[in-house]
Structures are given as C-alpha cells and as structure tokens.
Short mmCIF file of C-alpha atoms in Angstrom, two decimals:
data_model
loop_
_atom_site.label_atom_id
_atom_site.label_comp_id
_atom_site.label_asym_id
_atom_site.label_seq_id
_atom_site.Cartn_x
_atom_site.Cartn_y
_atom_site.Cartn_z
CA UNK J 1 0.06 0.07 0.30
CA UNK J 2 1.53 2.92 -0.76
CA UNK J 3 1.14 5.29 2.47
CA UNK J 4 1.46 8.48 2.14
CA UNK J 5 -2.14 8.35 -1.33
CA UNK J 6 -3.70 6.77 1.28
CA UNK J 7 -3.38 9.38 3.86
CA UNK J 8 -3.42 12.44 0.60
CA UNK J 9 -7.40 10.58 -0.35
CA UNK J 10 -7.96 10.35 3.65
CA UNK J 11 -7.86 13.95 3.93
CA UNK J 12 -9.48 15.25 1.19
CA UNK J 13 -12.30 12.18 1.52
CA UNK J 14 -12.42 13.30 5.65
CA UNK J 15 -12.75 17.08 4.46
CA UNK J 16 -15.80 16.57 1.67
CA UNK J 17 -17.42 14.94 4.57
CA UNK J 18 -17.65 17.60 7.04
CA UNK J 19 -17.89 20.03 4.18
CA UNK J 20 -21.64 17.94 3.69
CA UNK J 21 -22.26 17.63 6.66
CA UNK J 22 -21.85 21.34 7.60
CA UNK J 23 -23.14 22.85 4.15
CA UNK J 24 -19.97 24.17 3.39
CA UNK J 25 -16.68 24.63 4.31
CA UNK J 26 -16.04 24.13 8.03
CA UNK J 27 -15.76 27.22 9.95
CA UNK J 28 -12.88 27.78 13.08
CA UNK J 29 -12.36 31.64 15.23
CA UNK J 30 -9.58 31.75 15.30
CA UNK J 31 -7.94 30.59 11.76
CA UNK J 32 -5.03 30.97 9.97
CA UNK J 33 -5.06 33.91 6.49
CA UNK J 34 -3.39 31.02 5.12
CA UNK J 35 -5.69 28.16 5.39
CA UNK J 36 -9.32 30.64 5.07
CA UNK J 37 -10.61 29.00 1.76
CA UNK J 38 -11.49 31.74 -1.29
CA UNK J 39 -13.62 34.20 -0.32
CA UNK J 40 -14.10 34.37 3.50
CA UNK J 41 -15.03 37.34 5.26
CA UNK J 42 -11.58 38.33 6.80
CA UNK J 43 -14.21 40.55 9.07
CA UNK J 44 -16.00 37.70 10.52
CA UNK J 45 -15.09 35.84 13.58
CA UNK J 46 -15.24 32.12 11.53
CA UNK J 47 -13.82 31.86 8.72
CA UNK J 48 -13.95 28.47 6.77
CA UNK J 49 -10.55 27.19 5.99
CA UNK J 50 -9.20 24.49 3.44
CA UNK J 51 -6.88 22.29 3.74
CA UNK J 52 -3.04 23.22 3.18
CA UNK J 53 -0.07 21.44 1.84
CA UNK J 54 3.06 20.24 5.33
CA UNK J 55 5.72 21.63 5.17
CA UNK J 56 7.06 19.64 8.22
CA UNK J 57 10.94 19.42 7.75
CA UNK J 58 12.89 15.96 9.18
CA UNK J 59 13.49 18.48 11.41
CA UNK J 60 10.55 19.35 13.01
CA UNK J 61 9.55 15.81 13.23
CA UNK J 62 12.86 14.87 14.97
CA UNK J 63 12.23 17.99 17.50
CA UNK J 64 8.97 16.58 18.10
CA UNK J 65 10.17 13.17 19.02
CA UNK J 66 12.74 14.44 21.37
CA UNK J 67 10.38 17.05 23.35
CA UNK J 68 7.32 14.21 22.75
CA UNK J 69 10.34 11.15 24.08
CA UNK J 70 9.58 8.32 21.40
CA UNK J 71 10.03 7.87 18.17
CA UNK J 72 6.61 8.35 16.13
CA UNK J 73 5.44 5.39 13.83
CA UNK J 74 6.43 6.44 10.07
CA UNK J 75 3.41 6.34 8.99
CA UNK J 76 2.57 9.17 11.94
CA UNK J 77 5.15 10.90 10.49
CA UNK J 78 3.29 11.03 6.79
CA UNK J 79 0.46 11.83 8.60
CA UNK J 80 1.96 15.21 10.05
CA UNK J 81 3.48 15.31 6.59
CA UNK J 82 0.77 14.98 4.48
CA UNK J 83 -1.71 17.53 5.17
CA UNK J 84 -2.79 20.26 7.44
CA UNK J 85 -5.96 20.46 9.11
CA UNK J 86 -7.60 22.23 12.15
CA UNK J 87 -9.77 18.57 12.47
CA UNK J 88 -10.08 18.46 16.06
CA UNK J 89 -11.35 14.87 17.69
CA UNK J 90 -10.69 12.32 16.69
CA UNK J 91 -7.81 13.78 14.16
CA UNK J 92 -6.36 17.07 16.13
CA UNK J 93 -4.63 19.66 15.06
CA UNK J 94 -2.10 19.59 12.93
CA UNK J 95 -2.14 23.51 11.83
CA UNK J 96 0.09 26.06 9.68
CA UNK J 97 1.17 27.99 13.32
CA UNK J 98 0.19 25.19 15.50
CA UNK J 99 2.01 22.30 14.49
CA UNK J 100 1.18 19.11 16.04
CA UNK J 101 -1.00 20.77 18.71
CA UNK J 102 -3.01 17.45 18.00
CA UNK J 103 -0.21 15.04 19.77
CA UNK J 104 1.07 17.49 21.70
CA UNK J 105 -2.44 18.52 23.84
CA UNK J 106 -2.31 14.27 24.32
CA UNK J 107 1.00 13.47 25.52
CA UNK J 108 1.69 11.77 28.70
CA UNK J 109 4.67 11.21 30.77
CA UNK J 110 2.95 7.73 32.23
CA UNK J 111 1.53 6.88 29.15
CA UNK J 112 4.44 7.37 26.97
CA UNK J 113 6.71 5.08 29.67
CA UNK J 114 4.08 2.66 29.48
CA UNK J 115 4.96 2.20 25.21
CA UNK J 116 1.97 4.22 24.58
CA UNK J 117 1.70 7.11 22.24
CA UNK J 118 -1.11 9.40 22.24
CA UNK J 119 -2.08 10.37 19.61
CA UNK J 120 -5.19 13.20 20.47
CA UNK J 121 -7.73 13.46 22.85
CA UNK J 122 -11.00 13.18 20.95
CA UNK J 123 -14.50 14.81 22.69
CA UNK J 124 -15.47 12.08 25.22
CA UNK J 125 -12.89 12.89 26.94
CA UNK J 126 -10.17 9.65 25.81
CA UNK J 127 -7.09 9.97 25.08
CA UNK J 128 -5.93 8.34 21.92
CA UNK J 129 -2.52 6.38 21.46
CA UNK J 130 -0.31 3.46 19.26
CA UNK J 131 0.53 0.94 20.92
CA UNK J 132 3.77 0.70 20.23
CA UNK J 133 4.82 -2.57 22.48
CA UNK J 134 4.74 -4.23 18.70
CA UNK J 135 7.49 -1.02 17.06
CA UNK J 136 8.67 -1.37 14.49
CA UNK J 137 5.87 -3.32 12.93
CA UNK J 138 3.43 -1.14 12.66
CA UNK J 139 0.47 -2.53 11.13
CA UNK J 140 0.84 -4.94 14.09
CA UNK J 141 -0.04 -1.95 16.46
CA UNK J 142 -3.48 -1.56 17.89
CA UNK J 143 -4.98 1.63 18.55
CA UNK J 144 -6.18 2.30 22.69
CA UNK J 145 -7.92 5.10 24.25
CA UNK J 146 -7.76 5.62 27.57
CA UNK J 147 -10.63 8.03 29.92
CA UNK J 148 -8.22 10.86 31.11
CA UNK J 149 -10.63 10.22 34.55
CA UNK J 150 -8.76 7.00 34.86
CA UNK J 151 -5.03 8.04 33.31
CA UNK J 152 -5.20 11.00 35.52
CA UNK J 153 -5.90 8.56 38.42
CA UNK J 154 -1.92 7.04 38.16
CA UNK J 155 0.29 9.30 40.53
CA UNK J 156 4.11 9.50 38.68
CA UNK J 157 5.52 6.67 39.71
CA UNK J 158 7.80 3.76 39.76
CA UNK J 159 3.94 1.49 41.25
CA UNK J 160 2.97 2.28 37.63
CA UNK J 161 3.59 -0.19 35.28
CA UNK J 162 2.51 -0.41 30.86
CA UNK J 163 0.45 -3.76 32.70
CA UNK J 164 -1.39 -0.98 35.44
CA UNK J 165 -2.46 0.94 31.58
CA UNK J 166 -2.96 -1.72 30.00
CA UNK J 167 -5.93 -2.68 31.93
CA UNK J 168 -7.00 0.62 31.19
CA UNK J 169 -6.76 1.02 27.56
CA UNK J 170 -10.32 -0.26 25.08
CA UNK J 171 -8.61 -1.55 21.81
CA UNK J 172 -10.56 0.72 18.98
CA UNK J 173 -8.90 -0.20 15.83
CA UNK J 174 -5.74 -3.02 15.17
CA UNK J 175 -3.86 -0.52 13.42
CA UNK J 176 -3.76 3.15 12.07
CA UNK J 177 -5.12 2.31 8.56
CA UNK J 178 -8.30 0.63 10.11
CA UNK J 179 -8.24 3.65 12.41
CA UNK J 180 -8.74 6.50 9.80
CA UNK J 181 -11.19 4.28 7.74
CA UNK J 182 -13.27 3.95 11.03
CA UNK J 183 -13.33 8.01 11.34
#
C-alpha cells in the first residue's frame, strides 16, 4: 500500500464529509490566514478553512520526537506531514500555525513510559494512543484509548507499570489505517 497516497486520500475524503455535514467548508474562529478558503470574509469571527499541504521538515519531526520522548511510527510521520488541517476529534489538529497541536495536547509522560504514543484527545475525554509494543511492525500496532479520568488517577512513580495502564486501555482498531478508515 502506498501510505502517502492513502493519507492524502483520507484527509480529502474526511474534509469532503465534514463539508457536506456543514453544508460548506468547516468554519472555526482564529483560522490562520493561509488556511482560509477563497472568499472567506476577513471581518467574520468564524472563517471557513481548507486543507493545505504540510511544510513540516524532518528536523521538526526529530524535534517533536525529542520533546515527546519517543520515536514516531513512520505512518504517523506521514500523517503529520501530509496536510495542515483543523480537524479536532478524533484526529487532532495540525495547523499551519501550531504544528502537532493534537499530538502535543494528548501527550502524557505515563503513557509514553508505558509504551503508548498519545495521538489525540477526543470529544468524549478519551486519549487515543498507538500501542508501540509491536514496533517496528506498524501493521500490528493497535490503536487504543484510555479515559482521561482513569489516567489521571495514576500518580507518576515506579509503581505505575504498563500492566496497570493496559488494564484501563481499550483497543479500538488493529492499526492506524483501520483507525482512520473507521473515522
């Protein structure tokens, strides 16, 4: 499978789906100007936005990995470098102004320590994660979710193990491709 082509297609299909639901381009406040759709009213608080090709460098990805304390799966790198977008849940924003906003807002040191990569925080207060246990075999890295209340019930320390966190995780997809297809 051509992962880059899949990601491009995913974003474009998801954007079309939301455009139909909103009967036009999705609108948000505080949209970066370069993401405004043609004809957006500059005086309006809410502006329709569009996908634009991401201009994220390998150096930015490396910096993100250092900041997060984990190496990103290749498929996640492709996901982050395909389009800038303002999708919220369950994808996580990645705008031209705030690269990696979704993944940064979901980040949690306990999850990283336990071998999970938080990727988005959804509207139902679940943190969505890659289970990195099977890396580098990304086709077998499940996507899981944990209720933020359960996660925040853990206190950081050596007694918090993967096994304890794993008991609170729920598998929602066998891999990232399946996860995106369900969206």
